[in-house]
Short mmCIF file of C-alpha atoms in Angstrom, two decimals:
data_model
loop_
_atom_site.label_atom_id
_atom_site.label_comp_id
_atom_site.label_asym_id
_atom_site.label_seq_id
_atom_site.Cartn_x
_atom_site.Cartn_y
_atom_site.Cartn_z
CA MET A 1 0.07 0.02 -0.21
CA LYS A 2 2.84 2.76 0.87
CA LYS A 3 4.84 1.32 -2.19
CA LYS A 4 1.20 2.41 -4.32
CA LYS A 5 1.25 5.83 -2.63
CA LEU A 6 5.05 6.38 -3.14
CA LEU A 7 4.35 5.54 -6.75
CA GLN A 8 1.22 7.69 -7.51
CA CYS A 9 3.33 10.84 -6.00
CA HIS A 10 5.98 10.00 -8.42
CA ASN A 11 3.61 10.01 -11.27
CA GLY A 12 2.14 13.33 -10.34
CA LEU A 13 -1.00 11.80 -9.20
CA ASP A 14 -1.26 13.05 -5.64
CA LYS A 15 -4.24 15.31 -5.39
CA SER A 16 -2.76 17.27 -2.64
CA VAL A 17 -0.19 18.68 -4.78
CA LYS A 18 -1.67 21.58 -7.12
CA THR A 19 -0.56 21.91 -10.62
CA THR A 20 0.54 25.56 -11.62
CA MET A 21 -2.62 25.75 -13.43
CA GLN A 22 -4.47 24.99 -10.54
CA GLU A 23 -2.54 27.35 -8.42
CA TYR A 24 -3.65 30.00 -11.25
CA ASP A 25 -7.12 29.13 -10.99
CA ALA A 26 -7.41 29.40 -7.34
CA ALA A 27 -5.56 32.82 -7.54
CA LEU A 28 -8.05 34.05 -10.00
CA LYS A 29 -11.02 33.04 -7.71
CA ALA A 30 -9.44 34.57 -4.78
CA CYS A 31 -9.47 38.09 -6.87
CA GLY A 32 -13.33 37.98 -7.41
CA ILE A 33 -15.26 39.73 -9.97
CA GLY A 34 -15.05 43.41 -10.40
CA LEU A 35 -13.91 46.28 -12.06
CA PHE A 36 -11.31 44.48 -14.07
CA HIS A 37 -14.02 42.24 -15.36
CA VAL A 38 -16.35 44.90 -16.24
CA ARG A 39 -13.88 46.53 -18.25
CA LEU A 40 -12.54 43.29 -20.00
CA LEU A 41 -16.21 42.57 -20.99
CA CYS A 42 -16.83 46.25 -22.15
CA THR A 43 -13.58 45.79 -24.05
CA SER A 44 -14.56 42.52 -25.84
CA PHE A 45 -18.11 43.90 -26.54
CA VAL A 46 -16.30 46.80 -28.80
CA ALA A 47 -14.12 44.06 -30.24
CA MET A 48 -17.04 41.93 -31.27
CA VAL A 49 -19.15 44.70 -32.73
CA SER A 50 -16.09 45.74 -34.93
CA GLY A 51 -15.89 41.59 -35.86
CA ILE A 52 -19.74 41.80 -36.79
CA VAL A 53 -19.32 44.89 -38.88
CA ILE A 54 -16.89 43.12 -41.23
CA THR A 55 -19.38 40.66 -42.28
CA ASN A 56 -22.52 42.17 -41.56
CA THR A 57 -21.89 45.50 -43.30
CA SER A 58 -21.36 43.85 -47.07
CA PRO A 59 -24.96 42.44 -46.96
CA TYR A 60 -26.74 45.98 -46.06
CA VAL A 61 -24.37 47.60 -48.77
CA LEU A 62 -25.09 45.09 -51.56
CA PRO A 63 -28.82 46.77 -52.49
CA VAL A 64 -27.47 50.22 -51.87
CA ALA A 65 -24.52 50.05 -53.78
CA GLU A 66 -25.24 47.75 -56.59
CA CYS A 67 -25.36 50.29 -59.40
CA ASP A 68 -22.65 52.60 -57.98
CA LEU A 69 -20.39 49.21 -58.15
CA ASP A 70 -22.15 47.75 -61.24
CA MET A 71 -22.45 44.40 -58.93
CA ASN A 72 -24.25 41.10 -59.96
CA LEU A 73 -25.25 38.36 -58.09
CA LEU A 74 -22.00 36.48 -58.68
CA GLN A 75 -19.99 39.67 -57.62
CA LYS A 76 -22.36 40.33 -54.60
CA GLY A 77 -21.84 36.76 -53.28
CA LEU A 78 -17.97 37.02 -53.73
CA LEU A 79 -18.04 40.46 -51.86
CA ASN A 80 -19.64 38.75 -49.18
CA ALA A 81 -17.30 35.85 -49.33
CA MET A 82 -14.14 37.65 -49.25
CA PRO A 83 -13.61 38.50 -45.30
CA TYR A 84 -13.71 34.68 -44.63
CA THR A 85 -11.29 33.88 -47.46
CA GLY A 86 -8.98 36.47 -45.66
CA MET A 87 -9.63 34.41 -42.40
CA ILE A 88 -9.38 30.99 -43.71
CA LEU A 89 -5.91 31.82 -45.04
CA VAL A 90 -4.31 32.94 -41.70
CA SER A 91 -6.48 31.83 -38.79
CA ILE A 92 -4.43 28.67 -38.36
CA ILE A 93 -1.12 30.55 -38.26
CA ALA A 94 -2.80 33.23 -36.34
CA GLY A 95 -3.74 30.77 -33.50
CA PHE A 96 -0.07 29.33 -33.64
CA LEU A 97 1.30 32.59 -33.35
CA THR A 98 -0.59 34.02 -30.59
CA ASP A 99 0.26 31.11 -28.23
CA THR A 100 3.88 31.72 -29.18
CA PHE A 101 4.14 35.49 -28.71
CA GLY A 102 1.33 36.37 -26.57
CA ARG A 103 -2.36 37.67 -27.19
CA LYS A 104 -2.05 41.23 -26.87
CA PRO A 105 0.27 42.40 -29.57
CA PHE A 106 -1.92 40.32 -32.15
CA ILE A 107 -5.15 42.15 -30.90
CA LEU A 108 -3.68 45.61 -31.28
CA PHE A 109 -2.12 44.79 -34.53
CA GLY A 110 -5.27 43.20 -35.88
CA PHE A 111 -7.54 45.82 -34.73
CA GLY A 112 -5.51 48.93 -35.86
CA GLY A 113 -5.11 47.27 -39.32
CA LEU A 114 -8.85 46.65 -39.58
CA PHE A 115 -9.53 50.14 -39.20
CA ILE A 116 -7.06 51.25 -41.57
CA PHE A 117 -8.68 48.86 -43.99
CA THR A 118 -12.30 49.73 -43.04
CA ILE A 119 -11.47 53.43 -43.90
CA ILE A 120 -10.15 51.86 -47.14
CA SER A 121 -13.28 50.27 -48.09
CA GLY A 122 -15.36 53.59 -47.33
CA LEU A 123 -13.22 55.42 -49.83
CA SER A 124 -13.37 52.72 -52.79
CA GLN A 125 -14.75 53.77 -55.82
CA THR A 126 -14.64 50.49 -57.55
CA TYR A 127 -15.86 47.21 -57.05
CA ILE A 128 -12.11 45.67 -57.04
CA VAL A 129 -10.78 47.96 -54.25
CA LEU A 130 -13.87 47.45 -52.32
CA VAL A 131 -13.26 43.49 -52.47
CA ILE A 132 -9.68 43.47 -51.88
CA ALA A 133 -10.06 46.09 -49.01
CA LYS A 134 -12.79 43.20 -47.49
CA PHE A 135 -10.34 40.31 -47.93
CA PHE A 136 -7.62 42.08 -46.12
CA GLU A 137 -10.38 43.25 -43.10
CA GLY A 138 -11.18 39.30 -42.78
CA LEU A 139 -7.53 38.75 -42.65
CA LEU A 140 -6.84 40.93 -40.09
CA PHE A 141 -9.90 40.13 -37.79
CA ALA A 142 -8.58 36.57 -37.87
CA ILE A 143 -5.49 37.75 -36.49
CA SER A 144 -7.37 39.78 -33.46
CA PHE A 145 -10.09 37.34 -32.98
CA THR A 146 -8.75 34.17 -31.82
CA PRO A 147 -6.57 36.05 -29.01
CA VAL A 148 -9.68 38.07 -27.83
CA VAL A 149 -11.40 34.96 -27.03
CA SER A 150 -8.53 33.55 -25.29
CA LEU A 151 -7.96 36.74 -23.26
CA THR A 152 -11.33 36.71 -22.20
CA SER A 153 -11.31 33.04 -21.04
CA GLU A 154 -7.82 33.36 -19.29
CA PHE A 155 -9.02 36.20 -17.06
CA CYS A 156 -11.73 33.82 -15.54
CA HIS A 157 -11.66 30.79 -13.25
CA ASN A 158 -13.05 27.60 -13.86
CA GLY A 159 -16.28 28.10 -12.06
CA ILE A 160 -17.39 31.29 -14.13
CA ARG A 161 -15.79 30.72 -17.29
CA ASP A 162 -18.59 28.91 -19.37
CA ARG A 163 -20.93 31.76 -18.05
CA ILE A 164 -18.66 34.51 -18.95
CA LEU A 165 -18.05 32.96 -22.48
CA PHE A 166 -21.70 32.59 -23.08
CA LEU A 167 -22.10 36.36 -21.95
CA GLN A 168 -19.33 37.34 -24.54
CA SER A 169 -21.12 35.14 -27.33
CA SER A 170 -24.25 36.93 -26.72
CA PHE A 171 -22.27 40.32 -27.84
CA ALA A 172 -22.44 39.08 -31.23
CA SER A 173 -26.56 39.03 -31.27
CA ILE A 174 -26.46 42.40 -29.75
CA SER A 175 -23.68 43.68 -32.47
CA GLN A 176 -26.19 42.61 -35.12
CA ILE A 177 -29.05 44.67 -33.60
CA ILE A 178 -26.53 47.66 -33.22
CA VAL A 179 -25.51 47.15 -36.91
CA SER A 180 -29.08 47.02 -38.22
CA LEU A 181 -30.15 49.86 -36.45
CA VAL A 182 -27.05 52.05 -37.47
CA SER A 183 -27.78 51.04 -41.18
CA TRP A 184 -31.45 52.04 -40.76
CA ALA A 185 -30.70 55.39 -39.78
CA VAL A 186 -27.74 55.78 -42.21
CA LEU A 187 -28.46 53.91 -45.43
CA PRO A 188 -32.04 55.27 -46.50
CA ASN A 189 -30.52 58.47 -46.61
CA ASP A 190 -29.60 60.38 -49.92
CA TRP A 191 -25.96 61.70 -49.29
CA LYS A 192 -23.70 62.66 -51.86
CA SER A 193 -20.25 64.24 -51.98
CA VAL A 194 -17.88 64.85 -54.97
CA TYR A 195 -14.35 65.85 -54.64
CA PHE A 196 -11.30 66.57 -56.81
CA ASN A 197 -13.67 67.07 -59.86
CA GLY A 198 -15.44 63.89 -59.54
CA ALA A 199 -12.53 61.79 -58.47
CA LEU A 200 -13.60 60.89 -55.41
CA VAL A 201 -17.65 60.36 -54.94
CA ILE A 202 -18.61 59.28 -51.45
CA ASN A 203 -22.31 57.99 -51.52
CA THR A 204 -24.19 57.18 -48.37
CA TRP A 205 -22.76 53.56 -48.23
CA ASN A 206 -19.30 55.19 -48.25
CA TYR A 207 -20.10 57.43 -45.17
CA TYR A 208 -21.84 54.30 -43.58
CA LEU A 209 -18.49 52.48 -43.81
CA PHE A 210 -16.47 55.18 -42.46
CA ILE A 211 -19.03 55.34 -39.22
CA MET A 212 -18.54 51.58 -38.98
CA SER A 213 -14.75 51.76 -38.95
CA LEU A 214 -14.87 53.70 -35.83
CA TRP A 215 -15.75 50.52 -33.70
CA SER A 216 -12.45 48.82 -34.75
CA GLY A 217 -10.81 52.18 -33.76
CA MET A 218 -12.00 52.11 -30.57
CA ALA A 219 -11.17 48.40 -29.89
CA CYS A 220 -7.48 49.01 -30.51
CA PHE A 221 -7.46 52.03 -28.15
CA LEU A 222 -9.35 49.88 -25.33
CA TYR A 223 -7.31 47.12 -25.69
CA THR A 224 -3.84 49.15 -25.23
CA PHE A 225 -5.41 49.48 -21.28
CA LEU A 226 -5.70 45.89 -20.55
CA PRO A 227 -2.84 43.51 -19.52
CA GLU A 228 -1.56 40.31 -21.09
CA SER A 229 -2.84 37.11 -20.33
CA PRO A 230 -1.23 35.75 -17.13
CA LYS A 231 -1.80 32.40 -18.30
CA TYR A 232 0.27 32.76 -21.57
CA TYR A 233 3.11 34.12 -19.18
CA ILE A 234 2.95 30.92 -17.14
CA THR A 235 3.23 28.75 -20.27
CA GLN A 236 6.50 30.95 -20.92
CA LYS A 237 7.86 30.52 -17.51
CA ARG A 238 7.30 34.36 -16.76
CA TYR A 239 5.92 33.79 -13.56
CA GLU A 240 7.05 37.23 -12.22
CA ASP A 241 4.92 39.11 -14.95
CA ALA A 242 1.67 36.81 -14.15
CA ARG A 243 2.11 37.53 -10.38
CA GLU A 244 1.99 41.15 -10.89
CA ILE A 245 -1.00 40.86 -13.10
CA LEU A 246 -3.17 38.74 -10.73
CA ILE A 247 -2.06 41.43 -7.87
CA LYS A 248 -3.43 44.38 -10.29
CA ILE A 249 -6.59 42.56 -10.89
CA TYR A 250 -7.03 41.87 -6.99
CA LYS A 251 -6.79 45.51 -6.19
CA GLN A 252 -9.02 46.72 -8.96
CA ASN A 253 -11.64 44.11 -8.22
CA THR A 254 -11.39 44.29 -4.26
CA ARG A 255 -10.26 47.84 -3.53
CA LYS A 256 -7.90 46.09 -0.76
CA PRO A 257 -4.18 46.48 -0.45
CA VAL A 258 -1.99 43.60 -1.60
CA GLU A 259 -0.80 42.54 2.14
CA THR A 260 -4.68 40.52 1.96
CA TYR A 261 -4.30 39.01 -1.09
CA PRO A 262 -3.97 35.31 -0.29
CA TYR A 263 -1.64 34.48 -3.38
CA ALA A 264 0.78 37.55 -3.10
CA ASN A 265 3.77 35.56 -3.17
CA ILE A 266 2.48 33.08 -5.41
CA TRP A 267 5.35 30.89 -7.22
CA LYS A 268 7.74 32.78 -5.35
CA ASP A 269 9.70 29.47 -5.53
CA LYS A 270 9.80 29.34 -9.21
CA ILE A 271 11.18 32.73 -9.63
CA THR A 272 15.10 32.22 -9.95
CA LEU A 273 17.80 34.66 -8.76
CA LYS A 274 17.80 38.28 -10.64
CA THR A 275 20.90 37.64 -12.33
CA ASP A 276 19.94 34.16 -13.47
CA GLU A 277 16.29 35.24 -14.62
CA SER A 278 17.64 38.11 -16.92
CA ALA A 279 20.14 35.83 -18.49
CA GLU A 280 17.53 32.91 -18.99
CA ASN A 281 14.70 35.32 -20.23
CA LYS A 282 17.16 36.94 -22.62
CA ALA A 283 17.87 33.19 -24.03
CA ASN A 284 14.28 32.20 -23.79
CA THR A 285 12.78 35.28 -25.60
CA SER A 286 14.51 35.15 -28.87
CA PHE A 287 12.38 34.49 -31.78
CA SER A 288 13.99 31.28 -32.76
CA HIS A 289 13.50 29.72 -29.26
CA MET A 290 9.87 31.05 -29.00
CA LEU A 291 9.33 29.36 -32.43
CA SER A 292 10.78 26.17 -31.87
CA VAL A 293 8.71 25.99 -28.31
CA GLY A 294 5.37 27.00 -30.42
CA LEU A 295 5.90 24.13 -32.91
CA TYR A 296 6.88 22.00 -29.86
CA ASN A 297 3.52 22.83 -28.44
CA VAL A 298 1.33 22.14 -31.78
CA LYS A 299 3.08 18.32 -31.73
CA PRO A 300 0.32 16.79 -29.72
CA ILE A 301 -2.18 17.85 -31.88
CA PHE A 302 -1.19 15.17 -34.52
CA HIS A 303 -1.23 12.28 -32.09
CA LYS A 304 -4.14 10.68 -30.27
CA PRO A 305 -6.64 11.79 -28.82
CA LEU A 306 -6.03 15.40 -29.87
CA GLY A 307 -5.83 14.62 -33.41
CA LEU A 308 -9.40 12.99 -33.82
CA TYR A 309 -10.70 16.08 -31.78
CA VAL A 310 -9.19 18.19 -34.19
CA LEU A 311 -10.65 16.54 -36.91
CA LEU A 312 -14.00 16.52 -34.96
CA PHE A 313 -14.46 19.95 -34.04
CA CYS A 314 -12.92 21.23 -37.51
CA THR A 315 -15.56 19.15 -39.06
CA THR A 316 -18.57 20.44 -37.06
CA ASN A 317 -17.36 24.19 -37.50
CA PHE A 318 -17.14 24.01 -40.78
CA PHE A 319 -20.68 22.91 -41.46
CA ILE A 320 -22.00 25.35 -38.75
CA MET A 321 -20.24 28.31 -39.85
CA ASN A 322 -21.36 27.29 -43.43
CA MET A 323 -24.89 27.16 -42.71
CA PHE A 324 -24.67 30.24 -40.41
CA ASN A 325 -22.91 32.53 -42.39
CA VAL A 326 -24.99 31.72 -45.81
CA ILE A 327 -27.94 32.28 -43.76
CA ARG A 328 -27.38 35.50 -42.11
CA LEU A 329 -25.14 37.16 -44.90
CA TRP A 330 -27.97 36.71 -47.37
CA PHE A 331 -30.86 37.86 -45.18
CA PRO A 332 -31.12 41.22 -45.77
CA GLN A 333 -30.87 40.95 -49.56
CA LEU A 334 -33.64 38.18 -49.05
CA SER A 335 -35.54 40.25 -47.04
CA THR A 336 -35.53 43.15 -49.41
CA ILE A 337 -36.54 40.70 -52.37
CA VAL A 338 -39.38 39.42 -50.29
CA GLU A 339 -40.14 43.17 -49.46
CA HIS A 340 -40.64 44.10 -53.35
CA TYR A 341 -42.03 40.70 -54.74
CA ALA A 342 -44.39 39.39 -52.32
CA LYS A 343 -47.73 39.36 -53.87
CA GLU A 344 -50.87 39.10 -52.00
CA GLU A 345 -51.46 35.30 -52.90
CA SER A 346 -49.31 32.83 -51.13
CA GLN A 347 -45.83 32.22 -52.58
CA ASP A 348 -43.08 30.40 -51.24
CA LEU A 349 -39.28 31.82 -51.18
CA CYS A 350 -38.17 30.06 -54.32
CA VAL A 351 -40.96 31.69 -56.46
CA MET A 352 -40.02 34.99 -55.06
CA LEU A 353 -36.37 34.26 -55.66
CA ASP A 354 -37.34 32.94 -59.42
CA ALA A 355 -39.07 36.38 -60.19
CA TYR A 356 -35.95 38.51 -58.87
CA THR A 357 -33.48 36.67 -61.27
CA GLN A 358 -35.77 36.71 -64.35
CA ASP A 359 -36.17 40.44 -63.49
CA LEU A 360 -32.25 40.71 -63.63
CA ARG A 361 -32.01 38.59 -66.70
CA VAL A 362 -34.42 40.97 -68.48
CA LYS A 363 -32.76 44.10 -67.37
CA ASN A 364 -29.32 42.83 -68.49
CA LEU A 365 -31.01 41.70 -72.09
CA ASN A 366 -32.58 45.39 -72.53
CA SER A 367 -29.90 47.36 -70.84
CA THR A 368 -28.57 50.52 -72.83
CA GLN A 369 -25.77 52.87 -72.10
CA ASP A 370 -28.03 55.72 -71.48
CA LYS A 371 -30.35 53.76 -69.17
CA ILE A 372 -30.36 54.85 -65.54
CA CYS A 373 -29.80 51.88 -63.00
CA VAL A 374 -32.04 52.01 -60.10
CA PRO A 375 -31.45 49.59 -57.16
CA ASN A 376 -34.03 47.93 -55.24
CA VAL A 377 -33.00 49.84 -51.82
CA SER A 378 -34.02 47.93 -48.40
CA GLY A 379 -37.29 49.53 -46.96
CA THR A 380 -38.17 49.96 -43.32
CA GLU A 381 -39.61 46.31 -43.36
CA THR A 382 -36.20 45.00 -43.70
CA TYR A 383 -34.40 46.70 -41.33
CA ILE A 384 -36.86 45.60 -38.42
CA ASN A 385 -36.73 42.11 -39.71
CA THR A 386 -32.72 42.21 -39.11
CA VAL A 387 -33.41 43.80 -35.66
CA VAL A 388 -35.76 41.28 -34.59
CA LEU A 389 -33.47 38.50 -35.79
CA GLY A 390 -30.73 40.25 -33.69
CA ILE A 391 -33.09 40.10 -30.53
CA VAL A 392 -33.68 36.74 -31.27
CA CYS A 393 -30.38 35.57 -31.15
CA CYS A 394 -29.83 36.78 -27.73
CA VAL A 395 -32.83 34.27 -26.28
CA PRO A 396 -30.65 30.84 -26.97
CA TYR A 397 -27.86 32.62 -24.68
CA ILE A 398 -29.85 33.55 -21.97
CA ILE A 399 -31.77 29.89 -21.76
CA GLY A 400 -27.98 28.32 -22.48
CA GLY A 401 -26.41 30.21 -19.78
CA VAL A 402 -28.72 28.50 -17.07
CA LEU A 403 -29.01 25.12 -19.13
CA VAL A 404 -25.22 24.72 -19.49
CA ASN A 405 -24.22 23.62 -16.28
CA LYS A 406 -27.16 21.48 -15.79
CA VAL A 407 -27.47 19.68 -18.97
CA GLY A 408 -23.95 19.88 -19.93
CA LYS A 409 -22.58 21.23 -23.30
CA LYS A 410 -22.69 18.19 -25.18
CA ASN A 411 -26.13 17.53 -24.84
CA LEU A 412 -27.32 20.88 -25.79
CA PHE A 413 -24.93 20.98 -28.68
CA ILE A 414 -27.05 17.90 -30.05
CA VAL A 415 -30.57 19.41 -29.08
CA CYS A 416 -29.43 22.73 -30.83
CA GLY A 417 -28.11 21.16 -33.97
CA THR A 418 -31.30 19.27 -34.23
CA VAL A 419 -33.60 21.90 -34.17
CA CYS A 420 -31.33 24.12 -36.22
CA ALA A 421 -31.17 21.85 -38.97
CA SER A 422 -35.11 21.38 -38.90
CA THR A 423 -35.62 24.99 -39.00
CA THR A 424 -33.34 25.21 -42.07
CA PHE A 425 -34.93 22.31 -44.00
CA GLY A 426 -38.33 24.55 -43.43
CA LEU A 427 -36.99 27.68 -45.11
CA ARG A 428 -37.74 25.96 -48.65
CA TRP A 429 -41.43 26.06 -48.15
CA VAL A 430 -41.95 29.55 -46.29
CA ASN A 431 -44.86 31.72 -47.92
CA SER A 432 -45.40 34.44 -45.50
CA LYS A 433 -43.34 37.39 -44.27
CA ILE A 434 -43.75 36.50 -40.77
CA ALA A 435 -42.76 32.52 -41.28
CA MET A 436 -39.55 33.77 -43.30
CA VAL A 437 -38.58 36.03 -40.41
CA ALA A 438 -39.23 33.53 -37.81
CA LEU A 439 -37.29 30.63 -39.50
CA PHE A 440 -34.35 32.65 -40.44
CA SER A 441 -34.10 34.01 -36.80
CA THR A 442 -34.37 30.76 -35.16
CA THR A 443 -31.79 29.09 -37.80
CA VAL A 444 -29.27 32.07 -37.19
CA ALA A 445 -30.05 32.08 -33.40
CA LEU A 446 -29.32 28.44 -33.03
CA ALA A 447 -26.42 28.12 -35.37
CA GLN A 448 -24.64 31.06 -33.33
CA MET A 449 -25.45 29.21 -30.35
CA LEU A 450 -23.61 26.07 -31.88
CA MET A 451 -20.65 28.10 -32.71
CA SER A 452 -20.26 29.03 -29.18
CA LEU A 453 -20.77 25.65 -27.99
CA ASN A 454 -18.23 24.11 -30.27
CA GLN A 455 -15.87 26.92 -29.10
CA PHE A 456 -16.34 26.15 -25.54
CA LEU A 457 -15.70 22.21 -26.07
CA VAL A 458 -12.45 23.11 -28.09
CA VAL A 459 -11.67 25.10 -24.52
CA ASP A 460 -12.38 21.81 -22.52
CA HIS A 461 -10.47 19.30 -24.81
CA PHE A 462 -7.30 21.26 -25.52
CA PRO A 463 -4.70 22.69 -23.05
CA THR A 464 -3.63 26.11 -23.20
CA THR A 465 -0.46 25.82 -25.21
CA THR A 466 -2.16 23.66 -28.14
CA ARG A 467 -5.73 25.56 -28.05
#
């Protein structure tokens, strides 16, 4: 029996000895919830809005700018897809680099660059310039989004992490409402300014993109005042930096002196002498060393069981994202079509789409150089529908926040996936405006919930160094 106990201690199975991450979680719990977490969530809210702006502004711009940019349906689809093309190309590399070099540098670089390219989108005079700018917007957001989620989760202890992440995920729904309301306030106006003898024409949709660029600028500014993730510092063996940040969080949340913090001297045994520490850090912070450490941390992904988890989560995320974005990004355009083509008699959605595409073919066949292009501009009904969609998307997060710990993330994922597939299938036979909005809203809300649950499961199954 004694031999068995000694063997357990030797293998690290002694439950009385806390690991570094368990100590970190306990230290975070002692910090409580307060001003720091309010700042963190408010900043992540602005960041989430700036991310939604990248993908959601294009659908609102499509009906208004189709004549200014001479867009057909294929070009509209390509414009919607460009941000995601940028995200796909850089997301894996961005995730690897953030774990290797830290969260905060990539957040600042991503949102700063995003602000610049959103301004370029607003200045665009041709379709090509707008498409290229949208591509780089997606690329830069992919660089910044991964560390935003990691930073929020790593500042929360295990007891509240799922609820905080649910709350952060709900920001996407609130962001959709904000984007809808701003679009409703700006896009119906007839604004036009001409500069440099017609070389630069700023239309309503250009001003709209300028206004939306403020979100990424604010996100970059606000994140400059937040610290780096202590969890990242721990993985880099920089215990002193992690300890100092925990002390700052404790002081901000509790308004008490450092002496009252039970973990004020945490990891003191791990911090070496000043001279040895500086020499070691100099060697350990070189680019080649950090790169090799990052590659070493990625290695477990290609072995069991993480390799199978990667395949599973990537496959589920692909199908969820595909369904979510197709439905969400085309909703404003489809709502505009229904608004203009819905007849008094009952018609399903496919009949209205056929009527719209038939009109486009007729216009293209009968078009002349002298004919003036008149776009089918979104009316009040479309903007109200998108606001309703955003409000409905908040409901699953309220229910999920209550059920996630009782039912479990896996069971909640299965139920949401089943209902979401059913509502998507039912869109084919929608024959009224109310039913269209109801099914679209339910599908988008549940798909958004599925993406969040998929992300939470990734956090549960993958350690910090490989996440």
